[in-house]
Amino acid sequence: MSKVKARDIYGSEIEVIIDDEKVKNCPLCHISIRPDGISSFLNHVALKSDYLQKIYRCPNCNMIFLALFKQINPEGGRQIYQFERSEPYRPSEPSFPENIKSISSSFCSVYTQAKSAEEQGLSDICGVGYRKALEFLIKDYLISKKDELRLDEETIKKTSLGNCIKNHIRDAKVQEMAELATWLGNDETHYYRKFENKDLSDLKELIHLTMNTIDSNLIFEKHKKDMKPKA
Ligand SMILES: [Zn+2]
């Protein structure tokens, strides 16, 4: 909590309390920071204001951003302005292994969009995005191995994700992890949730495990191929 002086719509300076503990990530460069607060403004007359906006400068990228605080407990007691969000927002780019980027640029792009939705508080729809990203990862991985697996690209595209995993993924670990991730991903798309004790962070963890195991397998296969004894 901090005390700040905020200017209301008539230019009067009012001392208010803001809960600014969560203003610690720059919405532009995403570095954890202690930003420099510059000025604060109320959207109405004194404490009748339900919103407070505060200007900050990020000490890392030196850019200005605005944090929005909403008044809580306005009926009696202490009036506090609680942090809601920072603007403008620039999505952060997750990093992907090179092998994954080369086999599925669509997975990287869809995953990045889902992450961006999550970071902007769109928690009810980002899970659908992560589920879609997983489907691209698995299908593009199978397409990259279609000759070895004797599979037809069109068939892979048309087959359900569950059947692609069950029938065509040969690595038992990848198969099991992808299957668990699909179950959790399906929970994000359906009205009824089967795994009530699991959430978005479990889904993301399983997608990461699947992605990293596919990457490790691809690295290992490359070494095996490079070092194959010549006949
Ligand atoms: Zn910054």
PDB file of C-alpha atoms and ligand atoms in Angstrom:
ATOM      1  CA  MET A   1       0.000   0.000   0.000  1.00  0.00           C
ATOM      2  CA  SER A   2       1.185   3.525  -0.728  1.00  0.00           C
ATOM      3  CA  LYS A   3      -0.139   6.986  -0.074  1.00  0.00           C
ATOM      4  CA  VAL A   4      -0.303   9.147  -3.192  1.00  0.00           C
ATOM      5  CA  LYS A   5      -1.573  12.596  -4.008  1.00  0.00           C
ATOM      6  CA  ALA A   6      -4.089  12.416  -6.837  1.00  0.00           C
ATOM      7  CA  ARG A   7      -5.661  15.274  -8.780  1.00  0.00           C
ATOM      8  CA  ASP A   8      -9.444  15.159  -9.195  1.00  0.00           C
ATOM      9  CA  ILE A   9     -11.458  16.625 -12.111  1.00  0.00           C
ATOM     10  CA  TYR A  10     -11.368  20.116 -10.547  1.00  0.00           C
ATOM     11  CA  GLY A  11      -7.603  19.968 -10.076  1.00  0.00           C
ATOM     12  CA  SER A  12      -7.740  19.530  -6.293  1.00  0.00           C
ATOM     13  CA  GLU A  13      -5.052  17.328  -4.783  1.00  0.00           C
ATOM     14  CA  ILE A  14      -6.413  14.520  -2.594  1.00  0.00           C
ATOM     15  CA  GLU A  15      -4.317  12.078  -0.591  1.00  0.00           C
ATOM     16  CA  VAL A  16      -5.469   8.508  -1.261  1.00  0.00           C
ATOM     17  CA  ILE A  17      -4.249   4.983  -0.566  1.00  0.00           C
ATOM     18  CA  ILE A  18      -3.441   2.719  -3.489  1.00  0.00           C
ATOM     19  CA  ASP A  19      -2.688  -0.993  -3.468  1.00  0.00           C
ATOM     20  CA  ASP A  20       0.250  -0.915  -5.888  1.00  0.00           C
ATOM     21  CA  GLU A  21       1.951  -4.188  -4.912  1.00  0.00           C
ATOM     22  CA  LYS A  22       1.029  -5.706  -8.273  1.00  0.00           C
ATOM     23  CA  VAL A  23       2.531  -2.873 -10.319  1.00  0.00           C
ATOM     24  CA  LYS A  24       5.787  -4.717 -10.663  1.00  0.00           C
ATOM     25  CA  ASN A  25       5.820  -5.946 -14.258  1.00  0.00           C
ATOM     26  CA  CYS A  26       6.255  -3.472 -17.082  1.00  0.00           C
ATOM     27  CA  PRO A  27       3.389  -4.118 -19.599  1.00  0.00           C
ATOM     28  CA  LEU A  28       5.752  -3.247 -22.454  1.00  0.00           C
ATOM     29  CA  CYS A  29       9.116  -4.944 -21.788  1.00  0.00           C
ATOM     30  CA  HIS A  30       7.756  -7.455 -19.173  1.00  0.00           C
ATOM     31  CA  ILE A  31      10.758  -7.043 -16.901  1.00  0.00           C
ATOM     32  CA  SER A  32      10.007  -7.159 -13.204  1.00  0.00           C
ATOM     33  CA  ILE A  33      10.565  -3.590 -12.041  1.00  0.00           C
ATOM     34  CA  ARG A  34       9.902  -1.049  -9.380  1.00  0.00           C
ATOM     35  CA  PRO A  35       8.531   1.665 -11.667  1.00  0.00           C
ATOM     36  CA  ASP A  36       8.834   5.373 -10.972  1.00  0.00           C
ATOM     37  CA  GLY A  37       5.394   6.819 -10.242  1.00  0.00           C
ATOM     38  CA  ILE A  38       4.865  10.232 -11.814  1.00  0.00           C
ATOM     39  CA  SER A  39       1.337  11.614 -11.417  1.00  0.00           C
ATOM     40  CA  SER A  40      -2.063  10.292 -10.322  1.00  0.00           C
ATOM     41  CA  PHE A  41      -5.516  11.373 -11.464  1.00  0.00           C
ATOM     42  CA  LEU A  42      -9.033  10.676 -10.157  1.00  0.00           C
ATOM     43  CA  ASN A  43     -11.967  10.340 -12.564  1.00  0.00           C
ATOM     44  CA  HIS A  44     -14.467  12.350 -10.478  1.00  0.00           C
ATOM     45  CA  VAL A  45     -14.638  14.695  -7.506  1.00  0.00           C
ATOM     46  CA  ALA A  46     -12.335  13.703  -4.630  1.00  0.00           C
ATOM     47  CA  LEU A  47     -13.228  10.284  -3.134  1.00  0.00           C
ATOM     48  CA  LYS A  48     -16.424  10.056  -5.186  1.00  0.00           C
ATOM     49  CA  SER A  49     -14.053   8.881  -7.908  1.00  0.00           C
ATOM     50  CA  ASP A  50     -14.292   5.163  -8.571  1.00  0.00           C
ATOM     51  CA  TYR A  51     -11.089   5.085 -10.625  1.00  0.00           C
ATOM     52  CA  LEU A  52      -7.574   6.357 -10.216  1.00  0.00           C
ATOM     53  CA  GLN A  53      -5.040   6.385 -13.043  1.00  0.00           C
ATOM     54  CA  LYS A  54      -1.378   6.665 -12.327  1.00  0.00           C
ATOM     55  CA  ILE A  55       1.402   7.383 -14.804  1.00  0.00           C
ATOM     56  CA  TYR A  56       4.591   5.358 -14.423  1.00  0.00           C
ATOM     57  CA  ARG A  57       7.923   5.266 -16.195  1.00  0.00           C
ATOM     58  CA  CYS A  58       9.649   1.892 -16.543  1.00  0.00           C
ATOM     59  CA  PRO A  59      13.307   2.130 -15.436  1.00  0.00           C
ATOM     60  CA  ASN A  60      14.215  -0.697 -17.825  1.00  0.00           C
ATOM     61  CA  CYS A  61      12.760   0.405 -21.192  1.00  0.00           C
ATOM     62  CA  ASN A  62      12.155   4.031 -20.127  1.00  0.00           C
ATOM     63  CA  MET A  63       8.645   3.943 -21.601  1.00  0.00           C
ATOM     64  CA  ILE A  64       5.591   5.469 -19.977  1.00  0.00           C
ATOM     65  CA  PHE A  65       2.605   3.348 -19.002  1.00  0.00           C
ATOM     66  CA  LEU A  66      -0.639   3.913 -17.159  1.00  0.00           C
ATOM     67  CA  ALA A  67      -1.920   1.801 -14.262  1.00  0.00           C
ATOM     68  CA  LEU A  68      -5.639   1.713 -13.523  1.00  0.00           C
ATOM     69  CA  PHE A  69      -6.851   1.351  -9.931  1.00  0.00           C
ATOM     70  CA  LYS A  70     -10.479   0.739  -8.878  1.00  0.00           C
ATOM     71  CA  GLN A  71     -11.882   1.989  -5.596  1.00  0.00           C
ATOM     72  CA  ILE A  72     -12.889  -0.785  -3.216  1.00  0.00           C
ATOM     73  CA  ASN A  73     -14.908  -0.594  -0.008  1.00  0.00           C
ATOM     74  CA  PRO A  74     -16.371   2.818  -0.806  1.00  0.00           C
ATOM     75  CA  GLU A  75     -19.104   2.391   1.870  1.00  0.00           C
ATOM     76  CA  GLY A  76     -17.437   3.317   5.158  1.00  0.00           C
ATOM     77  CA  GLY A  77     -14.050   2.066   6.308  1.00  0.00           C
ATOM     78  CA  ARG A  78     -10.861   2.814   4.447  1.00  0.00           C
ATOM     79  CA  GLN A  79     -11.201   3.682   0.805  1.00  0.00           C
ATOM     80  CA  ILE A  80      -8.494   1.939  -1.171  1.00  0.00           C
ATOM     81  CA  TYR A  81      -7.739   2.029  -4.860  1.00  0.00           C
ATOM     82  CA  GLN A  82      -6.805  -1.467  -5.972  1.00  0.00           C
ATOM     83  CA  PHE A  83      -4.673  -2.228  -9.040  1.00  0.00           C
ATOM     84  CA  GLU A  84      -6.633  -3.600 -12.037  1.00  0.00           C
ATOM     85  CA  ARG A  85      -4.330  -3.439 -15.071  1.00  0.00           C
ATOM     86  CA  SER A  86      -1.578  -1.540 -16.873  1.00  0.00           C
ATOM     87  CA  GLU A  87      -1.820  -0.051 -20.345  1.00  0.00           C
ATOM     88  CA  PRO A  88      -0.691   0.011 -23.115  1.00  0.00           C
ATOM     89  CA  TYR A  89       0.014  -3.687 -23.230  1.00  0.00           C
ATOM     90  CA  ARG A  90       2.514  -5.365 -25.582  1.00  0.00           C
ATOM     91  CA  PRO A  91       2.375  -9.207 -25.557  1.00  0.00           C
ATOM     92  CA  SER A  92       5.572 -10.902 -24.426  1.00  0.00           C
ATOM     93  CA  GLU A  93       7.156 -13.392 -26.819  1.00  0.00           C
ATOM     94  CA  PRO A  94       7.583 -16.865 -25.323  1.00  0.00           C
ATOM     95  CA  SER A  95      10.747 -18.681 -26.408  1.00  0.00           C
ATOM     96  CA  PHE A  96      10.502 -21.958 -28.310  1.00  0.00           C
ATOM     97  CA  PRO A  97      13.233 -24.503 -29.112  1.00  0.00           C
ATOM     98  CA  GLU A  98      14.601 -24.179 -32.689  1.00  0.00           C
ATOM     99  CA  ASN A  99      13.359 -27.682 -33.638  1.00  0.00           C
ATOM    100  CA  ILE A 100       9.824 -26.788 -32.573  1.00  0.00           C
ATOM    101  CA  LYS A 101       9.929 -23.510 -34.532  1.00  0.00           C
ATOM    102  CA  SER A 102      11.028 -25.385 -37.629  1.00  0.00           C
ATOM    103  CA  ILE A 103       8.418 -28.175 -37.466  1.00  0.00           C
ATOM    104  CA  SER A 104       5.444 -26.045 -36.355  1.00  0.00           C
ATOM    105  CA  SER A 105       5.436 -22.287 -36.767  1.00  0.00           C
ATOM    106  CA  SER A 106       1.634 -22.508 -36.301  1.00  0.00           C
ATOM    107  CA  PHE A 107       2.038 -24.008 -32.817  1.00  0.00           C
ATOM    108  CA  CYS A 108       4.366 -21.116 -31.866  1.00  0.00           C
ATOM    109  CA  SER A 109       2.003 -18.522 -33.265  1.00  0.00           C
ATOM    110  CA  VAL A 110      -1.199 -19.945 -31.693  1.00  0.00           C
ATOM    111  CA  TYR A 111       0.562 -20.522 -28.350  1.00  0.00           C
ATOM    112  CA  THR A 112       1.823 -16.913 -28.368  1.00  0.00           C
ATOM    113  CA  GLN A 113      -1.717 -15.638 -29.007  1.00  0.00           C
ATOM    114  CA  ALA A 114      -3.142 -17.796 -26.188  1.00  0.00           C
ATOM    115  CA  LYS A 115      -0.457 -16.508 -23.810  1.00  0.00           C
ATOM    116  CA  SER A 116      -1.215 -12.945 -24.832  1.00  0.00           C
ATOM    117  CA  ALA A 117      -4.938 -13.518 -24.129  1.00  0.00           C
ATOM    118  CA  GLU A 118      -4.052 -14.973 -20.722  1.00  0.00           C
ATOM    119  CA  GLU A 119      -1.782 -12.041 -19.855  1.00  0.00           C
ATOM    120  CA  GLN A 120      -4.615  -9.656 -20.708  1.00  0.00           C
ATOM    121  CA  GLY A 121      -6.940 -11.415 -18.272  1.00  0.00           C
ATOM    122  CA  LEU A 122      -8.996 -13.299 -20.894  1.00  0.00           C
ATOM    123  CA  SER A 123      -8.858 -16.400 -18.715  1.00  0.00           C
ATOM    124  CA  ASP A 124     -12.030 -18.039 -20.075  1.00  0.00           C
ATOM    125  CA  ILE A 125     -10.837 -18.215 -23.670  1.00  0.00           C
ATOM    126  CA  CYS A 126      -7.050 -18.640 -23.498  1.00  0.00           C
ATOM    127  CA  GLY A 127      -7.408 -22.354 -22.593  1.00  0.00           C
ATOM    128  CA  VAL A 128      -9.115 -22.969 -25.943  1.00  0.00           C
ATOM    129  CA  GLY A 129      -6.107 -21.333 -27.592  1.00  0.00           C
ATOM    130  CA  TYR A 130      -3.640 -23.561 -25.717  1.00  0.00           C
ATOM    131  CA  ARG A 131      -5.697 -26.623 -26.739  1.00  0.00           C
ATOM    132  CA  LYS A 132      -5.544 -25.498 -30.376  1.00  0.00           C
ATOM    133  CA  ALA A 133      -1.768 -24.927 -30.114  1.00  0.00           C
ATOM    134  CA  LEU A 134      -1.324 -28.495 -28.820  1.00  0.00           C
ATOM    135  CA  GLU A 135      -3.231 -29.842 -31.836  1.00  0.00           C
ATOM    136  CA  PHE A 136      -0.899 -27.990 -34.233  1.00  0.00           C
ATOM    137  CA  LEU A 137       2.166 -29.244 -32.351  1.00  0.00           C
ATOM    138  CA  ILE A 138       1.122 -32.910 -32.516  1.00  0.00           C
ATOM    139  CA  LYS A 139      -0.150 -32.841 -36.106  1.00  0.00           C
ATOM    140  CA  ASP A 140       2.824 -30.866 -37.464  1.00  0.00           C
ATOM    141  CA  TYR A 141       5.192 -33.225 -35.605  1.00  0.00           C
ATOM    142  CA  LEU A 142       3.484 -36.202 -37.296  1.00  0.00           C
ATOM    143  CA  ILE A 143       3.555 -34.425 -40.677  1.00  0.00           C
ATOM    144  CA  SER A 144       7.319 -33.843 -40.245  1.00  0.00           C
ATOM    145  CA  LYS A 145       7.676 -37.628 -39.799  1.00  0.00           C
ATOM    146  CA  LYS A 146       5.099 -38.688 -42.361  1.00  0.00           C
ATOM    147  CA  ASP A 147       7.559 -40.585 -44.602  1.00  0.00           C
ATOM    148  CA  GLU A 148       9.049 -42.526 -41.718  1.00  0.00           C
ATOM    149  CA  LEU A 149       5.572 -43.274 -40.307  1.00  0.00           C
ATOM    150  CA  ARG A 150       4.102 -43.898 -43.791  1.00  0.00           C
ATOM    151  CA  LEU A 151       1.311 -41.451 -43.194  1.00  0.00           C
ATOM    152  CA  ASP A 152      -0.541 -39.182 -45.559  1.00  0.00           C
ATOM    153  CA  GLU A 153      -0.572 -35.465 -44.676  1.00  0.00           C
ATOM    154  CA  GLU A 154      -4.262 -34.990 -45.446  1.00  0.00           C
ATOM    155  CA  THR A 155      -5.196 -37.978 -43.264  1.00  0.00           C
ATOM    156  CA  ILE A 156      -3.247 -36.523 -40.319  1.00  0.00           C
ATOM    157  CA  LYS A 157      -4.962 -33.146 -40.743  1.00  0.00           C
ATOM    158  CA  LYS A 158      -8.426 -34.729 -40.787  1.00  0.00           C
ATOM    159  CA  THR A 159      -7.888 -37.208 -37.931  1.00  0.00           C
ATOM    160  CA  SER A 160      -8.980 -36.115 -34.441  1.00  0.00           C
ATOM    161  CA  LEU A 161      -6.189 -35.089 -32.081  1.00  0.00           C
ATOM    162  CA  GLY A 162      -6.998 -37.985 -29.725  1.00  0.00           C
ATOM    163  CA  ASN A 163      -6.701 -40.547 -32.533  1.00  0.00           C
ATOM    164  CA  CYS A 164      -3.507 -38.942 -33.892  1.00  0.00           C
ATOM    165  CA  ILE A 165      -1.922 -39.366 -30.457  1.00  0.00           C
ATOM    166  CA  LYS A 166      -3.294 -42.850 -29.822  1.00  0.00           C
ATOM    167  CA  ASN A 167      -2.589 -44.341 -33.237  1.00  0.00           C
ATOM    168  CA  HIS A 168       0.475 -42.530 -34.581  1.00  0.00           C
ATOM    169  CA  ILE A 169       2.722 -41.213 -31.783  1.00  0.00           C
ATOM    170  CA  ARG A 170       5.310 -43.923 -31.197  1.00  0.00           C
ATOM    171  CA  ASP A 171       7.181 -42.509 -28.217  1.00  0.00           C
ATOM    172  CA  ALA A 172       5.268 -43.741 -25.138  1.00  0.00           C
ATOM    173  CA  LYS A 173       6.217 -40.716 -23.023  1.00  0.00           C
ATOM    174  CA  VAL A 174       5.143 -38.161 -25.641  1.00  0.00           C
ATOM    175  CA  GLN A 175       1.973 -40.177 -26.218  1.00  0.00           C
ATOM    176  CA  GLU A 176       1.050 -40.222 -22.534  1.00  0.00           C
ATOM    177  CA  MET A 177       1.847 -36.550 -21.910  1.00  0.00           C
ATOM    178  CA  ALA A 178       0.031 -35.384 -25.031  1.00  0.00           C
ATOM    179  CA  GLU A 179      -2.982 -37.465 -24.058  1.00  0.00           C
ATOM    180  CA  LEU A 180      -3.141 -35.898 -20.572  1.00  0.00           C
ATOM    181  CA  ALA A 181      -2.702 -32.425 -22.099  1.00  0.00           C
ATOM    182  CA  THR A 182      -5.544 -33.140 -24.559  1.00  0.00           C
ATOM    183  CA  TRP A 183      -7.890 -34.180 -21.748  1.00  0.00           C
ATOM    184  CA  LEU A 184      -7.157 -30.969 -19.854  1.00  0.00           C
ATOM    185  CA  GLY A 185      -7.380 -28.965 -23.094  1.00  0.00           C
ATOM    186  CA  ASN A 186     -10.788 -30.464 -23.820  1.00  0.00           C
ATOM    187  CA  ASP A 187     -11.915 -29.330 -20.372  1.00  0.00           C
ATOM    188  CA  GLU A 188     -11.181 -25.775 -21.513  1.00  0.00           C
ATOM    189  CA  THR A 189     -13.468 -26.121 -24.521  1.00  0.00           C
ATOM    190  CA  HIS A 190     -16.433 -27.973 -23.021  1.00  0.00           C
ATOM    191  CA  TYR A 191     -19.302 -26.871 -20.765  1.00  0.00           C
ATOM    192  CA  TYR A 192     -18.635 -29.715 -18.341  1.00  0.00           C
ATOM    193  CA  ARG A 193     -15.220 -29.938 -16.624  1.00  0.00           C
ATOM    194  CA  LYS A 194     -13.958 -33.482 -15.945  1.00  0.00           C
ATOM    195  CA  PHE A 195     -10.823 -32.594 -13.986  1.00  0.00           C
ATOM    196  CA  GLU A 196     -11.974 -30.055 -11.433  1.00  0.00           C
ATOM    197  CA  ASN A 197      -8.713 -30.115  -9.467  1.00  0.00           C
ATOM    198  CA  LYS A 198      -6.654 -29.158 -12.533  1.00  0.00           C
ATOM    199  CA  ASP A 199      -6.331 -25.749 -14.113  1.00  0.00           C
ATOM    200  CA  LEU A 200      -4.673 -23.748 -16.866  1.00  0.00           C
ATOM    201  CA  SER A 201      -1.214 -23.972 -15.296  1.00  0.00           C
ATOM    202  CA  ASP A 202      -1.433 -27.813 -15.409  1.00  0.00           C
ATOM    203  CA  LEU A 203      -2.429 -27.670 -19.087  1.00  0.00           C
ATOM    204  CA  LYS A 204       0.500 -25.363 -19.879  1.00  0.00           C
ATOM    205  CA  GLU A 205       2.894 -27.573 -17.924  1.00  0.00           C
ATOM    206  CA  LEU A 206       1.824 -30.661 -19.889  1.00  0.00           C
ATOM    207  CA  ILE A 207       2.109 -28.810 -23.219  1.00  0.00           C
ATOM    208  CA  HIS A 208       5.634 -27.707 -22.231  1.00  0.00           C
ATOM    209  CA  LEU A 209       6.585 -31.257 -21.246  1.00  0.00           C
ATOM    210  CA  THR A 210       5.233 -32.573 -24.573  1.00  0.00           C
ATOM    211  CA  MET A 211       7.077 -29.864 -26.516  1.00  0.00           C
ATOM    212  CA  ASN A 212      10.369 -30.413 -24.658  1.00  0.00           C
ATOM    213  CA  THR A 213      10.214 -34.201 -25.043  1.00  0.00           C
ATOM    214  CA  ILE A 214       9.540 -33.870 -28.783  1.00  0.00           C
ATOM    215  CA  ASP A 215      12.506 -31.474 -28.951  1.00  0.00           C
ATOM    216  CA  SER A 216      14.772 -33.882 -27.016  1.00  0.00           C
ATOM    217  CA  ASN A 217      13.744 -36.751 -29.306  1.00  0.00           C
ATOM    218  CA  LEU A 218      14.512 -34.670 -32.407  1.00  0.00           C
ATOM    219  CA  ILE A 219      17.948 -33.710 -31.034  1.00  0.00           C
ATOM    220  CA  PHE A 220      18.720 -37.325 -30.166  1.00  0.00           C
ATOM    221  CA  GLU A 221      17.567 -38.553 -33.607  1.00  0.00           C
ATOM    222  CA  LYS A 222      19.838 -36.001 -35.273  1.00  0.00           C
ATOM    223  CA  HIS A 223      22.889 -37.218 -33.320  1.00  0.00           C
ATOM    224  CA  LYS A 224      21.993 -40.835 -34.023  1.00  0.00           C
ATOM    225  CA  LYS A 225      21.714 -40.105 -37.745  1.00  0.00           C
ATOM    226  CA  ASP A 226      24.979 -38.088 -37.840  1.00  0.00           C
ATOM    227  CA  MET A 227      26.924 -40.798 -36.033  1.00  0.00           C
ATOM    228  CA  LYS A 228      25.514 -43.800 -37.833  1.00  0.00           C
ATOM    229  CA  PRO A 229      28.438 -46.088 -38.735  1.00  0.00           C
ATOM    230  CA  LYS A 230      29.075 -46.165 -42.487  1.00  0.00           C
ATOM    231  CA  ALA A 231      28.478 -49.558 -44.058  1.00  0.00           C
TER     232      ALA A 231
HETATM  233 ZN    ZN B   1       9.623  -1.618 -19.509  1.00  0.00          ZN
END
